[in-house]
mmCIF file with all atom_site columns, C-alpha atoms and ligand atoms in Angstrom:
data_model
loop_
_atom_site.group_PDB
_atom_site.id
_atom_site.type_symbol
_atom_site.label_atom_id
_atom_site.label_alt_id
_atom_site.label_comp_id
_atom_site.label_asym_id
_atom_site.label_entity_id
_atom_site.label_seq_id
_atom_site.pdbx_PDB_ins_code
_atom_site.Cartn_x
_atom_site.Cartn_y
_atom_site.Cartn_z
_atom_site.occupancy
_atom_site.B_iso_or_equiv
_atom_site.pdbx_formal_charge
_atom_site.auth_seq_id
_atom_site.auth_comp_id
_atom_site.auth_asym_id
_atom_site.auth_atom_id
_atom_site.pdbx_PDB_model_num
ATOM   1   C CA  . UNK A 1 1   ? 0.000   0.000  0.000   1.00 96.00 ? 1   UNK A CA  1
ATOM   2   C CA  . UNK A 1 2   ? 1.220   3.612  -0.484  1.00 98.00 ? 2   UNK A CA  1
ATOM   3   C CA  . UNK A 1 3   ? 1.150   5.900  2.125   1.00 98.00 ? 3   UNK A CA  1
ATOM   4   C CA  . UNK A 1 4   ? 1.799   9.491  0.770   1.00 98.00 ? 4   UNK A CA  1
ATOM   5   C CA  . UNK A 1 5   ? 2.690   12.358 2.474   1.00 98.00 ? 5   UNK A CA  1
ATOM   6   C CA  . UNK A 1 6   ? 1.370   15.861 1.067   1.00 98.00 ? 6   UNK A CA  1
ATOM   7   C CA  . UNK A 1 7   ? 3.143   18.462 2.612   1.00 98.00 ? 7   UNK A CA  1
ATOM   8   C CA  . UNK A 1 8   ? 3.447   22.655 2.731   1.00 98.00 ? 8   UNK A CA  1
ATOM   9   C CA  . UNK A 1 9   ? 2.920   25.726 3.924   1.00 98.00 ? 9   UNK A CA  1
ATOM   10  C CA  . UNK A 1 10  ? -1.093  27.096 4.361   1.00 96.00 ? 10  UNK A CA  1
ATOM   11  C CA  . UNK A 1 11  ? -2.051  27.896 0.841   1.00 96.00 ? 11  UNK A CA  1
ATOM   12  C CA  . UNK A 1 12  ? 0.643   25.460 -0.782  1.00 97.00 ? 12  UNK A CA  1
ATOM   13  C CA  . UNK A 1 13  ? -2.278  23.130 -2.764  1.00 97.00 ? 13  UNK A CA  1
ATOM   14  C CA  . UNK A 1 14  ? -2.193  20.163 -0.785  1.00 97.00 ? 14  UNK A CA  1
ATOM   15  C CA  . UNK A 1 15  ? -6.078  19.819 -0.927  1.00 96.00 ? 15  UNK A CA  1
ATOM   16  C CA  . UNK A 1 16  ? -5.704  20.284 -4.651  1.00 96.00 ? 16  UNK A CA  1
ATOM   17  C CA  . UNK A 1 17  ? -2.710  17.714 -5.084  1.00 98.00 ? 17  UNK A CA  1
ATOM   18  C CA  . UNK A 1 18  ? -4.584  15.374 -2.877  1.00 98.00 ? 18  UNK A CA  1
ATOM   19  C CA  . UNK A 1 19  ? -7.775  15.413 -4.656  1.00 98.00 ? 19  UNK A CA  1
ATOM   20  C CA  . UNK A 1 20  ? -5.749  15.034 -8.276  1.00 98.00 ? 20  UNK A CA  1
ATOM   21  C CA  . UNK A 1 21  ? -4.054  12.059 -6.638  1.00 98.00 ? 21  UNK A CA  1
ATOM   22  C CA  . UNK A 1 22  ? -6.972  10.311 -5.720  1.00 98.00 ? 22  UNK A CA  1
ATOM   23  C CA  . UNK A 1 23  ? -8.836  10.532 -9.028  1.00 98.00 ? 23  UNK A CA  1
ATOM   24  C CA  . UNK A 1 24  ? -5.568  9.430  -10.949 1.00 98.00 ? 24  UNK A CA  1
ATOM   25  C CA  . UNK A 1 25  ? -4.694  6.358  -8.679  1.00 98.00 ? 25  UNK A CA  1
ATOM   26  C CA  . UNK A 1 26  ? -7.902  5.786  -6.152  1.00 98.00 ? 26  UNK A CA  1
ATOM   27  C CA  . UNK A 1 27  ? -6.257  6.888  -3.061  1.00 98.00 ? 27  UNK A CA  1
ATOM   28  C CA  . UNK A 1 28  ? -7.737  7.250  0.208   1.00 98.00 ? 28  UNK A CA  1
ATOM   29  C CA  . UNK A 1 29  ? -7.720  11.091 1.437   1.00 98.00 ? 29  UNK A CA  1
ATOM   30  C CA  . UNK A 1 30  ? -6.941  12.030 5.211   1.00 97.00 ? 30  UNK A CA  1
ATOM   31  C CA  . UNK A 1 31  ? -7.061  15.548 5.484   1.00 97.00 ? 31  UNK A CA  1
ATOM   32  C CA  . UNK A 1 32  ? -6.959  16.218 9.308   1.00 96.00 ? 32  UNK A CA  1
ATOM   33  C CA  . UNK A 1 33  ? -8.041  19.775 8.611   1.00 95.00 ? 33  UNK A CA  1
ATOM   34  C CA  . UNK A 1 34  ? -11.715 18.494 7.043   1.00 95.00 ? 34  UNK A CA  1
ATOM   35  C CA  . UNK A 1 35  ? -11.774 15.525 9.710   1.00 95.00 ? 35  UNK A CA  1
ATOM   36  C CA  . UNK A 1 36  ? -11.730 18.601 12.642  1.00 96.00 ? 36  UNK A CA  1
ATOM   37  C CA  . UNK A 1 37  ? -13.828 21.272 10.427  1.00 95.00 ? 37  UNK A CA  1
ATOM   38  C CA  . UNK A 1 38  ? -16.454 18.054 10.455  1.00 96.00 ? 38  UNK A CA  1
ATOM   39  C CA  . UNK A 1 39  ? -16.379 17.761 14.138  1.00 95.00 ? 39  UNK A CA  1
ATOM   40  C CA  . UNK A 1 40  ? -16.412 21.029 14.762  1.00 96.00 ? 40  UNK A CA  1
ATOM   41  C CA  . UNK A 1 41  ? -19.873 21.247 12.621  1.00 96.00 ? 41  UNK A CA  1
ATOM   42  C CA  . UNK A 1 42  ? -21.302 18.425 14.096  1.00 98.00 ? 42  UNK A CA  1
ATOM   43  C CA  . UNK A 1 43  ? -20.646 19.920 17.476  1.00 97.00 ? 43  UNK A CA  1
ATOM   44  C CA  . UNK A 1 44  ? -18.460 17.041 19.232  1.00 96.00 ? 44  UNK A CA  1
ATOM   45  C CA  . UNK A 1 45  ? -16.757 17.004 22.394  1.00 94.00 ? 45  UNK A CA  1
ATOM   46  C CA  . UNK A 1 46  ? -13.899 16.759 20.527  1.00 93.00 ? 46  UNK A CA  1
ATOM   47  C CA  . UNK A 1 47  ? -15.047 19.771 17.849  1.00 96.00 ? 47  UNK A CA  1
ATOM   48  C CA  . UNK A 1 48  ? -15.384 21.559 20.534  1.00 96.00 ? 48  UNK A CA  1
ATOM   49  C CA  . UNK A 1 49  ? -12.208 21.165 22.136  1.00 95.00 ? 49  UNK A CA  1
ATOM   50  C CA  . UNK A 1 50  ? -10.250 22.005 18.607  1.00 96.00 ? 50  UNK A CA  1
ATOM   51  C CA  . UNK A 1 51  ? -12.449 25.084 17.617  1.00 96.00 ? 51  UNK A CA  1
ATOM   52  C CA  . UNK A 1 52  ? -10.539 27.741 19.565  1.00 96.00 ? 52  UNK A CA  1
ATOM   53  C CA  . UNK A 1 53  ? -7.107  26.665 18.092  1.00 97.00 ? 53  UNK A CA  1
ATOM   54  C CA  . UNK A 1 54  ? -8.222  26.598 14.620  1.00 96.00 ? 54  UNK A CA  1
ATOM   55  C CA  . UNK A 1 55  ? -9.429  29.773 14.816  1.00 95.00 ? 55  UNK A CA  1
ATOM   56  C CA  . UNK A 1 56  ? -6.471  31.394 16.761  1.00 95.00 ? 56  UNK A CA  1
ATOM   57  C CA  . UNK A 1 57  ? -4.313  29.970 13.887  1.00 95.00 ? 57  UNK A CA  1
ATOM   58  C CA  . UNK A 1 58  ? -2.144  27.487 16.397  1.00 97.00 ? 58  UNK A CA  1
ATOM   59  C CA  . UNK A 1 59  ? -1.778  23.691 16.482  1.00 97.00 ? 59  UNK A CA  1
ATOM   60  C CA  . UNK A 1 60  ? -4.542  21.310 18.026  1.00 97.00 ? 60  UNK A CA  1
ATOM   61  C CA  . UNK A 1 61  ? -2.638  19.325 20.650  1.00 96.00 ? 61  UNK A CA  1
ATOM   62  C CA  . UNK A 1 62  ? -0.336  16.037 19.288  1.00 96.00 ? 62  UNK A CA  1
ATOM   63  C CA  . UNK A 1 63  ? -2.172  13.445 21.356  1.00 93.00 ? 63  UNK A CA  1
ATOM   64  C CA  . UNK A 1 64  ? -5.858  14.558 19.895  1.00 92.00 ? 64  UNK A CA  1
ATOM   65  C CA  . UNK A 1 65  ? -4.135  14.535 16.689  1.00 94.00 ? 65  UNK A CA  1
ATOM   66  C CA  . UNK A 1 66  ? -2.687  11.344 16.814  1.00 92.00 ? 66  UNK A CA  1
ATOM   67  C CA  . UNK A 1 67  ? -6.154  9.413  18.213  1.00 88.00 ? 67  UNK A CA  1
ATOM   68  C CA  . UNK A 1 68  ? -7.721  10.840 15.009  1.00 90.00 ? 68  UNK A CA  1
ATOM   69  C CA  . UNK A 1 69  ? -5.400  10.283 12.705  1.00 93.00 ? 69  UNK A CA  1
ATOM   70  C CA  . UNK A 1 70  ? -5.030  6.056  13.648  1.00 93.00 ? 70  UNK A CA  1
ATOM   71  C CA  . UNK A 1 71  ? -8.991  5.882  13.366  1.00 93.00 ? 71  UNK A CA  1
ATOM   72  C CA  . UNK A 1 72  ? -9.185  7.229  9.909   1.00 95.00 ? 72  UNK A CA  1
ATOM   73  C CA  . UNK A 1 73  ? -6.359  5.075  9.018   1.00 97.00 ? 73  UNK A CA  1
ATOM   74  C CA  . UNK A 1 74  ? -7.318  1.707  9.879   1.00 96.00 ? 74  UNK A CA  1
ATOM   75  C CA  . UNK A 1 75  ? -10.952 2.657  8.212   1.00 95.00 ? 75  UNK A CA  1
ATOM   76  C CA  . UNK A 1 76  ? -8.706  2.851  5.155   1.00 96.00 ? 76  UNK A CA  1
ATOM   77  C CA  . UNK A 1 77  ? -6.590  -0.199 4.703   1.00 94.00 ? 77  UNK A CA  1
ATOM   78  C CA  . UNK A 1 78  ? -8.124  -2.246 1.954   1.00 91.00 ? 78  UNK A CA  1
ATOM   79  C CA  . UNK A 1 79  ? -7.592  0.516  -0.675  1.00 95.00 ? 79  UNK A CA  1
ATOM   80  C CA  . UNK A 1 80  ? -4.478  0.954  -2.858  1.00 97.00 ? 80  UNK A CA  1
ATOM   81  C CA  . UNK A 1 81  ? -3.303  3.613  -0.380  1.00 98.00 ? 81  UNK A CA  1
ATOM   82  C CA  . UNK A 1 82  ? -3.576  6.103  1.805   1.00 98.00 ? 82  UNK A CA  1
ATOM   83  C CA  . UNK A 1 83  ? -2.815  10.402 1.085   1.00 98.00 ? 83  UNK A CA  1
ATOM   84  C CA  . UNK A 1 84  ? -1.876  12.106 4.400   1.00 98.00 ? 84  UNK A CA  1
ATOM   85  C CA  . UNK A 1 85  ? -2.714  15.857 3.757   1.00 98.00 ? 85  UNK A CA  1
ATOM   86  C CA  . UNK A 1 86  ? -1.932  18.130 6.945   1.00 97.00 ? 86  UNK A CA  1
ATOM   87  C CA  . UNK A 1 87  ? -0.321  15.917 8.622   1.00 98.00 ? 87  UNK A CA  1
ATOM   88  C CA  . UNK A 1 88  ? 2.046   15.400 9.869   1.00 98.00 ? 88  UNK A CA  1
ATOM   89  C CA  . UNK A 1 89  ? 2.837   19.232 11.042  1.00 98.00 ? 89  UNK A CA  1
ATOM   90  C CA  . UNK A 1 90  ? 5.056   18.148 14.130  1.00 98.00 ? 90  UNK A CA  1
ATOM   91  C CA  . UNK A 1 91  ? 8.129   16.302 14.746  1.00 97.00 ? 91  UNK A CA  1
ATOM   92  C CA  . UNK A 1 92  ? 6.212   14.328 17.303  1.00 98.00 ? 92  UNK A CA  1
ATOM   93  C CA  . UNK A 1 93  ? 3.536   13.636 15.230  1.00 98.00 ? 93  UNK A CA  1
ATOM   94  C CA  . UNK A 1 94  ? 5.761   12.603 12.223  1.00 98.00 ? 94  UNK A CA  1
ATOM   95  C CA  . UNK A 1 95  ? 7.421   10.000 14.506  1.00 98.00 ? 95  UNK A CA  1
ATOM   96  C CA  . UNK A 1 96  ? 4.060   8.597  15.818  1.00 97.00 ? 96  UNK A CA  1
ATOM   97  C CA  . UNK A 1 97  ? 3.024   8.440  12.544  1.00 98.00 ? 97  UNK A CA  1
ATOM   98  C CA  . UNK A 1 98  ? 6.233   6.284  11.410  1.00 98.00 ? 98  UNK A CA  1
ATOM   99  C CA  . UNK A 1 99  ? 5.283   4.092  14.393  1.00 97.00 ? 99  UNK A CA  1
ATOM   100 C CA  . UNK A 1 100 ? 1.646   3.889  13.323  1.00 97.00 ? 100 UNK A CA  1
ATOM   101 C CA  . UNK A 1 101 ? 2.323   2.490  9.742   1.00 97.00 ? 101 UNK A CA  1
ATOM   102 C CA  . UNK A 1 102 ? 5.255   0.399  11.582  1.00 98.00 ? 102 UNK A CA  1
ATOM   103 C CA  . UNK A 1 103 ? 2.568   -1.434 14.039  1.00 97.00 ? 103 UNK A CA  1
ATOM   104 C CA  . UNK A 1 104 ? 0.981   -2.407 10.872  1.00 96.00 ? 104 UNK A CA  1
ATOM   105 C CA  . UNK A 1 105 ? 3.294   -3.439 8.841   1.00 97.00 ? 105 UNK A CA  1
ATOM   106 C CA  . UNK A 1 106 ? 3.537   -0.049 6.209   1.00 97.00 ? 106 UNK A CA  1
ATOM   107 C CA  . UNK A 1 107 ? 5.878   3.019  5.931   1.00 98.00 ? 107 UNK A CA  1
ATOM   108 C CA  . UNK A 1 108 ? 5.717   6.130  4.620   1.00 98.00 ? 108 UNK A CA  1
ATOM   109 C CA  . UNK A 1 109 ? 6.330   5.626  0.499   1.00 98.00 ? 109 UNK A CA  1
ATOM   110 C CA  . UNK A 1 110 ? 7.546   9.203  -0.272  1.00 98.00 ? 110 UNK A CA  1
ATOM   111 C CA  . UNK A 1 111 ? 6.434   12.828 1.333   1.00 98.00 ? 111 UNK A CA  1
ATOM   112 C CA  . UNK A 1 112 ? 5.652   15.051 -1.444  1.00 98.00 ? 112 UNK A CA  1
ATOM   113 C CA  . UNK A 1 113 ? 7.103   18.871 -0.659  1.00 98.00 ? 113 UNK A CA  1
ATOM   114 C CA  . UNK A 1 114 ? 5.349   22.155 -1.854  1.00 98.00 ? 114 UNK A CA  1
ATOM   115 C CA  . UNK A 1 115 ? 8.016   25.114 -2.708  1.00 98.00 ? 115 UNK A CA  1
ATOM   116 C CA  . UNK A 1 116 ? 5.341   27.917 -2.921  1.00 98.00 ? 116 UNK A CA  1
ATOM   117 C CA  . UNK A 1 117 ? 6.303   31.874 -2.763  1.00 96.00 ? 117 UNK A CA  1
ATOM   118 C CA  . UNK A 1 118 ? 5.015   33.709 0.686   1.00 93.00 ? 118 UNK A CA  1
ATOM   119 C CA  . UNK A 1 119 ? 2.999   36.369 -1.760  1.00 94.00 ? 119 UNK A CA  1
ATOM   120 C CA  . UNK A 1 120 ? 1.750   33.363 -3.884  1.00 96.00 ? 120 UNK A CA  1
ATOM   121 C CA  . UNK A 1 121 ? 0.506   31.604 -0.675  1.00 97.00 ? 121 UNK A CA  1
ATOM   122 C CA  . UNK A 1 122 ? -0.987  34.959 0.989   1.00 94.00 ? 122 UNK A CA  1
ATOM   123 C CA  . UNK A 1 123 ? -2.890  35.151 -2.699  1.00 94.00 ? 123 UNK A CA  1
ATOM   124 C CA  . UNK A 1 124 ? -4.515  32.330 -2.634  1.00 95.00 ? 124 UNK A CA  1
ATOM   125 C CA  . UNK A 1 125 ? -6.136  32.268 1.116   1.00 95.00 ? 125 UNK A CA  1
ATOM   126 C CA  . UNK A 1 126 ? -7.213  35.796 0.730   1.00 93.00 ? 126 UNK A CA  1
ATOM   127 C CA  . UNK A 1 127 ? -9.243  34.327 -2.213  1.00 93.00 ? 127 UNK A CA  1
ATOM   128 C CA  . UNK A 1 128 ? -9.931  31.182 -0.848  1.00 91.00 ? 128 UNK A CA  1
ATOM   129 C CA  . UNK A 1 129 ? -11.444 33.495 2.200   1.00 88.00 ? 129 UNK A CA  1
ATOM   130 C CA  . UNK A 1 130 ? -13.880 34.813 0.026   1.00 89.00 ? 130 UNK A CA  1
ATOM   131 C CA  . UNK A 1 131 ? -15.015 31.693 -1.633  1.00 91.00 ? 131 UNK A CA  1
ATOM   132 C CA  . UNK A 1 132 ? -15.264 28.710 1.129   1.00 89.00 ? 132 UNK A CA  1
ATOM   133 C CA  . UNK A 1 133 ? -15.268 31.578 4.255   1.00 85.00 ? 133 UNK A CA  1
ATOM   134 C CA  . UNK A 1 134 ? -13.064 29.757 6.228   1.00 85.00 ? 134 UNK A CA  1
ATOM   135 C CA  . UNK A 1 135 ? -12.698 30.699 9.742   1.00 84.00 ? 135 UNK A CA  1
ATOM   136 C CA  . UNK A 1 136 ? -8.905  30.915 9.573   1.00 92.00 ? 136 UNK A CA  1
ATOM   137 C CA  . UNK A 1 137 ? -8.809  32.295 6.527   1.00 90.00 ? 137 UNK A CA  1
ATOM   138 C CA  . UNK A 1 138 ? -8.373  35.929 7.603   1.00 92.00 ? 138 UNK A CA  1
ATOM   139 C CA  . UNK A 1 139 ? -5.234  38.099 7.380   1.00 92.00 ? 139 UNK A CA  1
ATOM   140 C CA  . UNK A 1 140 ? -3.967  38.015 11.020  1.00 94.00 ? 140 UNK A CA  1
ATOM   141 C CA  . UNK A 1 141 ? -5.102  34.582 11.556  1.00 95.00 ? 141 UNK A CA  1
ATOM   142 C CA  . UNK A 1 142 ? -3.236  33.330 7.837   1.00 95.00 ? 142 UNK A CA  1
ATOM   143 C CA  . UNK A 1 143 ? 0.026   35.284 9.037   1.00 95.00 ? 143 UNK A CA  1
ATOM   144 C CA  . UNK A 1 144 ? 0.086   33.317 12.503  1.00 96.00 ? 144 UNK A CA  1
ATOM   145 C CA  . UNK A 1 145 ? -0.582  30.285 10.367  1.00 96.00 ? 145 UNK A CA  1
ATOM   146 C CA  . UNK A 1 146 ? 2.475   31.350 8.507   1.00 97.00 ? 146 UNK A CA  1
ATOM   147 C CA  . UNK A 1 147 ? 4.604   31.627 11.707  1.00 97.00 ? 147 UNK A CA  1
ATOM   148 C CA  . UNK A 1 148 ? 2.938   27.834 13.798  1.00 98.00 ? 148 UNK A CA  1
ATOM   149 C CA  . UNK A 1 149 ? 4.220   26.483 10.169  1.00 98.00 ? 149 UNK A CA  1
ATOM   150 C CA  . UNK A 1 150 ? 7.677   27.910 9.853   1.00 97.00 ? 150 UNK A CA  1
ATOM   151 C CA  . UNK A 1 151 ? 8.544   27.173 13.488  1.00 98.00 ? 151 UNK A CA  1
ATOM   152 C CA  . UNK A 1 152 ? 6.577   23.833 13.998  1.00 98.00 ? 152 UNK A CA  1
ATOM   153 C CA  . UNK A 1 153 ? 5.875   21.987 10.820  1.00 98.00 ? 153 UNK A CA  1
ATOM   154 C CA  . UNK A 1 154 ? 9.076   23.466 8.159   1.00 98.00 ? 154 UNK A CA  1
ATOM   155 C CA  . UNK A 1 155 ? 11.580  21.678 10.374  1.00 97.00 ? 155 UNK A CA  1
ATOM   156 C CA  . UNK A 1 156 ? 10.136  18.454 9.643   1.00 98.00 ? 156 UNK A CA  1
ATOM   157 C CA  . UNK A 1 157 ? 11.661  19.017 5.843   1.00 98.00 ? 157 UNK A CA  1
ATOM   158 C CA  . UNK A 1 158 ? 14.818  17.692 7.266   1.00 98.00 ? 158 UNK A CA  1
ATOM   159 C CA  . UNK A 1 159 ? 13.013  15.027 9.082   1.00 98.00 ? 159 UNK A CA  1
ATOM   160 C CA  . UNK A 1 160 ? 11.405  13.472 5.690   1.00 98.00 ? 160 UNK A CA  1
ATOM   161 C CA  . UNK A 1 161 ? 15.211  13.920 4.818   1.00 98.00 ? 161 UNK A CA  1
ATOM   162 C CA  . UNK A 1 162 ? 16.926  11.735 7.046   1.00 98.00 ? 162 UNK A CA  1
ATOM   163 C CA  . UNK A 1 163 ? 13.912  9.486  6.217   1.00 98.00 ? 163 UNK A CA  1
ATOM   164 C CA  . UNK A 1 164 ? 14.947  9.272  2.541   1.00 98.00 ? 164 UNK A CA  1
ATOM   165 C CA  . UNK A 1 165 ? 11.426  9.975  1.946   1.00 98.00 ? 165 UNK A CA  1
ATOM   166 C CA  . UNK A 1 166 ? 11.637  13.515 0.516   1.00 98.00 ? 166 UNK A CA  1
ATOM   167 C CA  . UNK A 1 167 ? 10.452  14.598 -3.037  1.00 98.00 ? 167 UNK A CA  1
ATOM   168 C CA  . UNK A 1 168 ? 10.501  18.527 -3.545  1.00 98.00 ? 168 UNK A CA  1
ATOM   169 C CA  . UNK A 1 169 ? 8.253   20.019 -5.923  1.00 98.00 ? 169 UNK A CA  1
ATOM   170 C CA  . UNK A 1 170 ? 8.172   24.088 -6.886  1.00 98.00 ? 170 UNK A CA  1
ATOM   171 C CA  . UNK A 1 171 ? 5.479   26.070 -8.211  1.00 97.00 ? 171 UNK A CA  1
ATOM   172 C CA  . UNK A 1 172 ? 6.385   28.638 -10.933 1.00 95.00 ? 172 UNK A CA  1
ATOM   173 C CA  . UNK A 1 173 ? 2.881   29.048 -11.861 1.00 95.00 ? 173 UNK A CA  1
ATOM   174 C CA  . UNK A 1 174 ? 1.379   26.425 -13.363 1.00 97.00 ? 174 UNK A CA  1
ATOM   175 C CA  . UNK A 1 175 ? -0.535  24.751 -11.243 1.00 96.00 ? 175 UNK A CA  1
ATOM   176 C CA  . UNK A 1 176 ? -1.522  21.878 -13.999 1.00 97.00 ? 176 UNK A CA  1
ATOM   177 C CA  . UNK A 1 177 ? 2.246   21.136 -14.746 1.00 97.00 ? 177 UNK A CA  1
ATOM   178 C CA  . UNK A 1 178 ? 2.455   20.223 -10.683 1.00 97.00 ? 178 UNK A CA  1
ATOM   179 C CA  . UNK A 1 179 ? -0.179  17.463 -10.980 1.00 98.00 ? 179 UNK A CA  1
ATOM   180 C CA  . UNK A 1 180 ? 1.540   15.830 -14.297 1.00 98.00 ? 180 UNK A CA  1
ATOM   181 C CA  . UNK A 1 181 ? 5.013   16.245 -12.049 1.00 98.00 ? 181 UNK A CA  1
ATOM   182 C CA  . UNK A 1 182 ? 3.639   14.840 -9.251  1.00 98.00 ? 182 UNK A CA  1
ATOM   183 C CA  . UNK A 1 183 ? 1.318   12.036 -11.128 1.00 98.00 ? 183 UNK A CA  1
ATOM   184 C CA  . UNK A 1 184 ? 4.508   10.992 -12.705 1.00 98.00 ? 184 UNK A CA  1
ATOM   185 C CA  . UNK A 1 185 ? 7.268   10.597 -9.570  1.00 98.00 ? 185 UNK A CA  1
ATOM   186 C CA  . UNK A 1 186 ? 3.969   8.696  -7.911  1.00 98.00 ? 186 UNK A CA  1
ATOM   187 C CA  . UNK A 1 187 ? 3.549   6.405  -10.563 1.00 98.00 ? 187 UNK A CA  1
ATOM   188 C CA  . UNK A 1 188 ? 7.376   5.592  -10.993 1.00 97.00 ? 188 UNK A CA  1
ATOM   189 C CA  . UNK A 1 189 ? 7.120   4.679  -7.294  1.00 94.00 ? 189 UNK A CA  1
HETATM 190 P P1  . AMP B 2 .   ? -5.694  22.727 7.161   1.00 78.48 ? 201 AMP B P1  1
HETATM 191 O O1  . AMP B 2 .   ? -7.068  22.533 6.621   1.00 78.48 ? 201 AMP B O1  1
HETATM 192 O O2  . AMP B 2 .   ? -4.786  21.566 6.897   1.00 78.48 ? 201 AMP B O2  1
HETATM 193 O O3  . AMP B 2 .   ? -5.098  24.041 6.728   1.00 78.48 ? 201 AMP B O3  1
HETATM 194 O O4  . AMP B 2 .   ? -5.832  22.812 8.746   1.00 78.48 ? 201 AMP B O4  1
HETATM 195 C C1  . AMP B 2 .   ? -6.579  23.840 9.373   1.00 78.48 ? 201 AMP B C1  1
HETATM 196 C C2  . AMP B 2 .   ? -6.266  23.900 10.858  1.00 78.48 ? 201 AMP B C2  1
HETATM 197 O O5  . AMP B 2 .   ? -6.578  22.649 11.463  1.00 78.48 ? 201 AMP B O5  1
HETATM 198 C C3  . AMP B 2 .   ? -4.809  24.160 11.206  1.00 78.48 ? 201 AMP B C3  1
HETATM 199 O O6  . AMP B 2 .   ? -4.472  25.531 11.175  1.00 78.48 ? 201 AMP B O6  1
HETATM 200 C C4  . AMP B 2 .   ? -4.746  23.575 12.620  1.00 78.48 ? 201 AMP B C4  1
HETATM 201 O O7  . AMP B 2 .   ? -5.357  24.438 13.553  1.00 78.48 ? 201 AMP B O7  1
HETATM 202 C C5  . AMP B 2 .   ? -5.645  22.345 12.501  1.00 78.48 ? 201 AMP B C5  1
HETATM 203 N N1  . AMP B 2 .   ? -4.876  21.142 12.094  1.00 78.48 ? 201 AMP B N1  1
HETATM 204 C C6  . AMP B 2 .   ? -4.995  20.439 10.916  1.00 78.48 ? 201 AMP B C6  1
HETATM 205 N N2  . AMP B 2 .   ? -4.152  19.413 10.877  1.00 78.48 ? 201 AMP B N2  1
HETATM 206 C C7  . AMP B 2 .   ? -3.450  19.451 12.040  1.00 78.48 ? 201 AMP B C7  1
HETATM 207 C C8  . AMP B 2 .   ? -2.402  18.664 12.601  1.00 78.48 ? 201 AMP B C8  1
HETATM 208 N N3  . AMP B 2 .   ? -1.875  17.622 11.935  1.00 78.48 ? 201 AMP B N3  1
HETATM 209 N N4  . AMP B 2 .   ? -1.941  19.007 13.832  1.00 78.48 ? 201 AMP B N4  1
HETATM 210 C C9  . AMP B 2 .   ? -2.445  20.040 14.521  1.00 78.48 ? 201 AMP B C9  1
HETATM 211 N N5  . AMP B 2 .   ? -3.416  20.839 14.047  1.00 78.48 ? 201 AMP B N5  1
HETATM 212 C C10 . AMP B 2 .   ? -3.930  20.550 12.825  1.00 78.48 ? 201 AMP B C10 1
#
């Protein structure tokens, strides 16, 4: 099974990536930001607990994180594989998540890097604000965003390094030429 790592800053296209990886190879999708926007509207304990960090911009907790994330999974394993989109966006979670697939016999197949420009980035959530009305999707709250990611998720590039796991790919404006890129490396896997 492939377990693929999407991974960037706020804005980078990972939902977009994500959903062109599915409909090219049949992937499951995780994206741990949708699984908590869901709880949130369906008014959970747990929604409730995550609500004020997503929309202060910071991190929900590792261990509520890591519960989730282990639930969807195993609800997922007689696909062709699974796409892990927002996660992981911690050192701590990245390791729990290599013990995860371990326990069950899987690893991570490659980790899929978004090089997108800060102004780029900025761009697109300012639009995306206006479309889906996200929450988060505000200036202040998109800046501290920027900031939780560059001190608590960017550090994991060198992480998905040591791994030997780590595929970088750049946007220069094309946002098309990034899903044949990415369709290809997947498909040489
Ligand atoms: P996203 O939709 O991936 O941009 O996530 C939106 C928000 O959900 C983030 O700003 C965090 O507050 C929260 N979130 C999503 N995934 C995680 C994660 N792996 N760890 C902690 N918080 C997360």
């Amino acid at each position: 099974m492939d377990n693929i790592v999407i991974f960037g800053a706020p804005g980078s296209g990972k939902g977009t990536y994500s959903t062109a990886l599915v409909k090219e190879f049949g992937y499951n999708h995780i994206s741990t930001g949708d699984v908590l926007r869901a709880e949130i509207k369906a008014g959970t304990k747990l929604g409730k607990i995550v609500k004020g960090y997503i929309d202060q911009g910071q991190l929900i907790p590792d261990e509520h994180m890591i519960d989730i994330l282990a639930g969807v999974y195993d609800s997922m394993l007689d696909g062709p594989g699974v796409i892990f989109d927002g996660f992981p966006r911690t050192i701590v979670q990245a390791k729990a998540l290599k013990d995860m697939l371990q326990e069950r016999g899987e690893k991570i197949t490659i980790t899929i890097n978004l090089n997108v420009s800060e102004d780029v980035l900025m761009e697109r959530l300012l639009r995306r604000a206006k479309i889906e009305g996200r929450a988060d999707d505000n200036e202040e709250t998109i800046k501290k965003r920027f900031k939780v990611y560059y001190n608590q998720t960017y550090p994991l590039i060198e992480w998905f390094k040591n791994e030997g796991v780590l595929s970088e790919f750049t946007f220069k404006g094309d946002t098309n030429l990034i899903i044949k890129e990415i369709i290809e490396k997947v498909a040489s896997l």
